[in-house]
XYZ file of C-alpha atoms in Angstrom:
344
model
C -31.962 -12.449 -15.526
C -29.604 -9.684 -14.900
C -30.379 -7.109 -17.728
C -27.621 -4.592 -19.126
C -29.085 -1.906 -16.949
C -28.852 -4.121 -14.064
C -25.215 -4.636 -14.696
C -24.299 -1.067 -15.149
C -25.896 -0.294 -11.800
C -23.824 -3.184 -10.052
C -20.727 -3.299 -8.555
C -19.544 -5.764 -11.491
C -20.271 -2.818 -13.673
C -17.648 -0.830 -12.356
C -14.698 -3.127 -12.644
C -12.072 -2.166 -15.346
C -12.688 -3.662 -18.743
C -9.677 -6.092 -19.716
C -8.485 -5.973 -16.249
C -4.812 -7.526 -15.858
C -5.040 -10.178 -13.062
C -1.873 -11.472 -12.601
C -2.449 -13.314 -9.436
C -5.263 -15.308 -11.102
C -2.673 -16.858 -13.467
C -0.647 -18.231 -10.813
C -3.322 -20.509 -9.405
C -4.223 -23.811 -10.471
C -7.527 -24.301 -12.543
C -9.283 -25.458 -9.559
C -8.570 -22.426 -7.660
C -9.103 -20.214 -10.698
C -12.532 -21.578 -10.451
C -12.960 -20.786 -6.996
C -11.560 -17.099 -7.725
C -14.478 -16.682 -10.141
C -16.989 -18.054 -7.676
C -15.780 -16.022 -4.938
C -15.358 -12.588 -6.930
C -19.126 -13.080 -8.037
C -20.023 -13.440 -4.614
C -18.387 -10.637 -3.270
C -19.576 -8.435 -5.914
C -23.183 -9.526 -5.044
C -22.513 -9.049 -1.353
C -23.366 -12.614 -0.289
C -23.108 -13.741 3.195
C -21.721 -16.956 2.461
C -20.175 -18.408 -0.534
C -19.074 -22.228 -1.164
C -15.839 -22.953 -3.190
C -14.576 -26.318 -4.108
C -11.044 -26.106 -2.869
C -8.914 -28.634 -0.926
C -8.723 -26.750 2.447
C -9.009 -23.355 4.151
C -5.623 -22.384 3.448
C -6.410 -22.663 -0.280
C -9.351 -20.502 0.039
C -7.202 -17.761 1.624
C -4.675 -17.917 -1.004
C -7.624 -17.213 -3.430
C -9.148 -14.522 -1.503
C -5.652 -13.012 -1.381
C -5.107 -13.114 -4.961
C -8.460 -11.496 -5.585
C -7.708 -8.318 -3.296
C -4.393 -7.641 -4.951
C -6.237 -8.292 -8.569
C -9.165 -6.385 -7.904
C -8.857 -3.059 -6.250
C -12.646 -2.427 -6.583
C -12.841 -5.209 -3.747
C -12.023 -2.416 -0.932
C -15.211 -3.132 0.694
C -13.989 -6.593 2.093
C -12.825 -6.178 5.685
C -12.091 -9.707 6.549
C -13.171 -13.544 5.836
C -13.994 -16.459 7.924
C -14.149 -19.713 6.578
C -15.347 -23.276 7.605
C -14.100 -26.460 5.749
C -16.440 -29.623 4.883
C -14.345 -32.838 4.633
C -17.247 -34.679 3.361
C -17.556 -32.845 0.076
C -14.111 -31.002 0.341
C -15.842 -27.530 -0.139
C -14.883 -24.430 2.005
C -17.596 -21.903 2.835
C -16.158 -18.455 2.895
C -18.171 -15.895 5.085
C -17.057 -12.381 4.130
C -17.432 -9.085 6.347
C -18.353 -6.375 4.418
C -17.246 -2.697 5.519
C -20.166 -0.936 3.931
C -23.529 -1.828 2.402
C -24.285 -2.577 -1.080
C -25.591 1.132 -2.025
C -22.497 2.648 -0.109
C -19.856 0.566 -2.226
C -21.814 1.588 -5.383
C -21.698 5.233 -4.339
C -18.049 5.030 -3.385
C -16.695 3.624 -6.842
C -18.810 6.014 -8.390
C -17.120 8.934 -6.880
C -13.510 7.163 -7.883
C -14.445 7.054 -11.364
C -15.515 10.591 -11.243
C -12.473 11.934 -9.302
C -10.134 10.053 -11.770
C -11.990 10.666 -14.897
C -10.247 13.865 -16.001
C -6.763 12.362 -15.465
C -7.810 8.942 -17.590
C -9.154 11.223 -20.253
C -5.969 13.638 -20.376
C -3.666 10.466 -20.678
C -5.594 8.447 -22.915
C -3.352 9.240 -25.997
C -0.351 8.975 -24.082
C 2.363 6.502 -24.961
C 2.631 3.768 -22.204
C 5.570 5.222 -20.353
C 4.127 8.668 -20.329
C 0.731 7.132 -18.843
C 2.894 5.421 -16.162
C 4.498 8.467 -15.320
C 1.258 10.625 -15.113
C -0.258 8.242 -12.694
C 2.931 8.014 -10.705
C 3.086 11.846 -10.475
C -0.672 12.207 -9.765
C -0.538 9.926 -6.668
C 2.634 11.556 -5.435
C 1.092 15.107 -5.703
C -2.276 14.174 -4.217
C -1.962 11.588 -1.475
C -0.457 11.922 2.078
C 1.116 8.669 3.764
C -0.867 8.140 6.691
C -1.735 5.050 8.950
C -5.129 5.422 10.151
C -7.481 3.404 11.909
C -10.252 3.588 8.996
C -11.572 1.599 6.166
C -9.616 3.560 3.766
C -5.950 3.900 4.359
C -5.076 0.318 3.144
C -7.316 0.752 0.207
C -7.666 2.586 -3.052
C -10.424 4.801 -1.902
C -8.222 6.275 0.851
C -5.889 7.367 -1.712
C -8.128 8.697 -4.556
C -11.016 10.178 -2.516
C -9.379 11.230 0.691
C -5.612 11.734 -0.259
C -4.475 9.186 2.822
C -2.965 5.961 2.564
C -0.336 3.434 3.314
C 1.700 1.646 1.046
C -0.864 -0.927 0.378
C -3.418 1.514 -0.524
C -1.207 3.689 -2.568
C -0.161 0.622 -4.834
C -3.893 -0.534 -5.013
C -4.789 3.080 -6.264
C -2.017 2.908 -8.912
C -3.455 -0.287 -10.293
C -7.015 1.139 -10.184
C -5.662 3.779 -12.401
C -3.316 1.701 -14.537
C -6.313 -0.606 -15.169
C -8.389 2.113 -16.629
C -5.394 3.461 -18.582
C -4.971 0.116 -20.159
C -1.475 -0.595 -18.659
C -0.950 -3.877 -17.074
C 0.267 -3.710 -13.477
C 0.231 -5.607 -10.178
C 0.519 -4.948 -6.657
C 3.645 -6.533 -5.218
C 4.012 -7.574 -1.756
C 7.348 -8.164 -0.063
C 9.652 -6.328 2.257
C 11.591 -2.870 2.534
C 13.872 -0.810 4.533
C 11.661 0.376 7.337
C 10.152 3.984 6.904
C 11.945 4.571 3.608
C 14.838 6.124 5.570
C 17.572 4.022 3.931
C 19.704 4.145 7.323
C 18.541 1.164 9.083
C 18.813 -2.770 8.464
C 15.134 -2.888 9.842
C 12.683 -4.451 7.200
C 9.001 -4.527 7.347
C 6.017 -5.439 5.019
C 5.641 -3.315 2.015
C 3.745 -3.149 -1.192
C 4.778 -1.436 -4.468
C 3.851 -1.973 -8.095
C 5.261 -3.524 -11.090
C 4.122 -2.084 -14.440
C 4.612 -3.523 -18.005
C 5.571 -0.791 -20.592
C 6.028 -1.922 -24.098
C 6.077 -5.572 -23.033
C 8.865 -4.767 -20.660
C 8.317 -5.068 -16.753
C 9.450 -2.687 -14.210
C 9.254 -1.830 -10.329
C 7.614 1.316 -9.206
C 7.362 2.169 -5.665
C 5.395 5.194 -5.423
C 5.620 5.197 -1.660
C 9.143 5.880 -1.545
C 9.141 8.429 -4.250
C 6.645 10.158 -2.178
C 8.526 10.057 0.841
C 11.502 11.736 -0.775
C 9.382 14.221 -2.729
C 9.069 17.559 -1.123
C 8.068 20.833 -2.152
C 8.414 21.615 -5.687
C 10.068 18.449 -6.649
C 8.754 15.077 -7.602
C 11.268 12.223 -7.158
C 12.054 9.282 -9.242
C 14.237 7.334 -7.241
C 12.235 4.137 -7.381
C 10.581 4.611 -10.897
C 10.900 2.090 -13.637
C 13.682 -0.071 -11.962
C 14.965 -3.366 -12.556
C 15.107 -6.540 -9.891
C 18.687 -5.583 -9.444
C 18.344 -1.967 -9.157
C 15.631 -2.247 -6.407
C 16.925 -5.227 -4.481
C 19.482 -3.059 -2.035
C 16.437 -2.025 -0.017
C 13.500 -4.342 -1.332
C 12.983 -7.876 -0.793
C 10.465 -9.911 -2.772
C 9.839 -13.328 -4.719
C 10.808 -13.106 -8.324
C 7.737 -12.594 -10.454
C 8.100 -10.671 -13.621
C 11.948 -10.890 -14.031
C 12.476 -7.034 -14.340
C 15.586 -7.107 -16.223
C 15.697 -3.618 -17.847
C 17.895 -1.040 -16.112
C 16.168 2.039 -16.484
C 17.437 5.607 -14.825
C 15.302 8.497 -14.868
C 18.139 10.911 -13.670
C 20.489 9.299 -16.451
C 17.629 9.671 -19.106
C 17.126 13.329 -18.351
C 20.703 14.346 -18.179
C 21.341 14.568 -14.211
C 23.921 11.673 -14.151
C 26.910 13.403 -12.470
C 29.450 10.952 -13.289
C 32.429 13.477 -13.140
C 33.494 16.530 -11.152
C 33.059 18.662 -14.596
C 29.471 17.459 -15.244
C 28.309 18.124 -11.629
C 29.930 21.563 -11.737
C 28.203 22.230 -15.070
C 24.571 21.193 -13.551
C 25.173 23.313 -10.435
C 26.043 26.136 -12.545
C 23.229 25.851 -15.017
C 20.222 24.556 -12.837
C 20.695 25.621 -9.216
C 19.168 28.979 -8.429
C 18.423 30.557 -5.202
C 14.652 29.754 -4.148
C 14.440 27.504 -7.198
C 13.573 23.872 -7.673
C 16.303 21.562 -6.108
C 18.885 19.870 -8.480
C 18.402 16.244 -8.246
C 21.179 14.114 -9.488
C 22.338 10.408 -9.868
C 26.087 9.631 -9.035
C 28.322 6.621 -9.615
C 28.683 4.506 -6.688
C 32.397 4.882 -6.276
C 32.612 6.112 -2.742
C 33.748 4.281 0.232
C 31.147 5.669 2.680
C 28.328 7.810 2.938
C 30.518 10.711 4.662
C 33.012 10.511 2.041
C 30.497 11.040 -0.668
C 28.658 13.829 0.891
C 31.822 15.759 1.995
C 33.279 15.442 -1.555
C 30.000 16.211 -3.507
C 29.359 19.301 -1.114
C 32.804 20.449 -1.807
C 32.456 20.413 -5.371
C 29.039 22.063 -5.328
C 30.096 24.885 -3.288
C 33.052 25.463 -5.738
C 30.528 25.590 -8.669
C 28.081 28.185 -7.100
C 28.749 31.862 -8.204
C 30.132 34.221 -5.466
C 26.705 36.296 -5.802
C 25.016 33.191 -4.689
C 27.163 32.217 -1.857
C 26.984 35.456 -0.340
C 22.979 35.380 0.263
C 22.163 31.564 0.369
C 22.686 28.145 2.292
C 23.723 24.928 0.311
C 21.844 21.834 1.772
C 22.170 18.311 0.531
C 20.276 15.289 1.196
C 20.510 11.673 -0.314
C 19.099 8.436 -1.076
C 22.309 6.133 -0.254
C 20.849 3.137 -1.460
C 20.230 4.479 -5.021
C 22.965 7.041 -4.944
C 20.727 10.204 -5.739
C 21.460 13.334 -4.168
C 19.092 16.442 -3.786
C 20.943 20.011 -3.703
C 19.024 23.194 -2.683
C 19.917 26.943 -2.362
C 18.015 28.728 0.122
C 17.967 32.241 1.400
């Protein structure tokens, strides 16, 4: 019989309380039972786990659901499976990356590393919590695809500061679970590399978060790729299905219908020449933080937009700045968001 002391020193004891498991809800009752059996077996590091599902493909679907619902399962490297047609059971043979004690040590370190953040945001509103988690990952993680056991899992981002989109998304869920925010890891496709200039698409992972019962897309990886130096970008923060679909493809899940725009909300929507000139005059300083704005989608081409906006920006810069600085403009054409900098 497992005592409370044993539970607290087990992997199961480190699963977030009231963890939101979206993919579990998409399974049939039979597959949900298999989900629970597999989860228990993985957390106990069992070498073989029998589940009553119809075929190996169903067992694989259950395994994938677990890996995206429970980021604490970072220690599963792969699985093999064998089907018994007589009793229609599948035996799953997990391959674990680490021994049991090492897994405990890693997850303890993850809890310790993130405890200050979770404590800091405990009294925040749901939107403030999500923004804090977004900013924490953007500021502490470097996108890097390594042949290591961490880059595709939450420990890579949280403990070592390196991860790819999947690891970043799982780290987001790990933190959101502990902040009592419902979130999921969403798998789909996106414009390759976040360059927004190519039609090439590749597999990609990001998140959906539920704030005050409203669902939003959040792509921390894309925002990281756009954030440089002193500026955190929010191009892919709290978007609807409609807003994100220009460069992301996915199966409908939560029906994210609410159009939120960070740069409109914070007064950085340059919907006229006068508004853009006002923002440049009041907020753009030599050597200061870049000015990030959103503009309406009224231009015929990237070239036309860039040339016109740069012309307006230059006209609004005081002569004293023009003599000693260089204006640079970069943009995310898919989201019509522009970053303007003044450098010496």
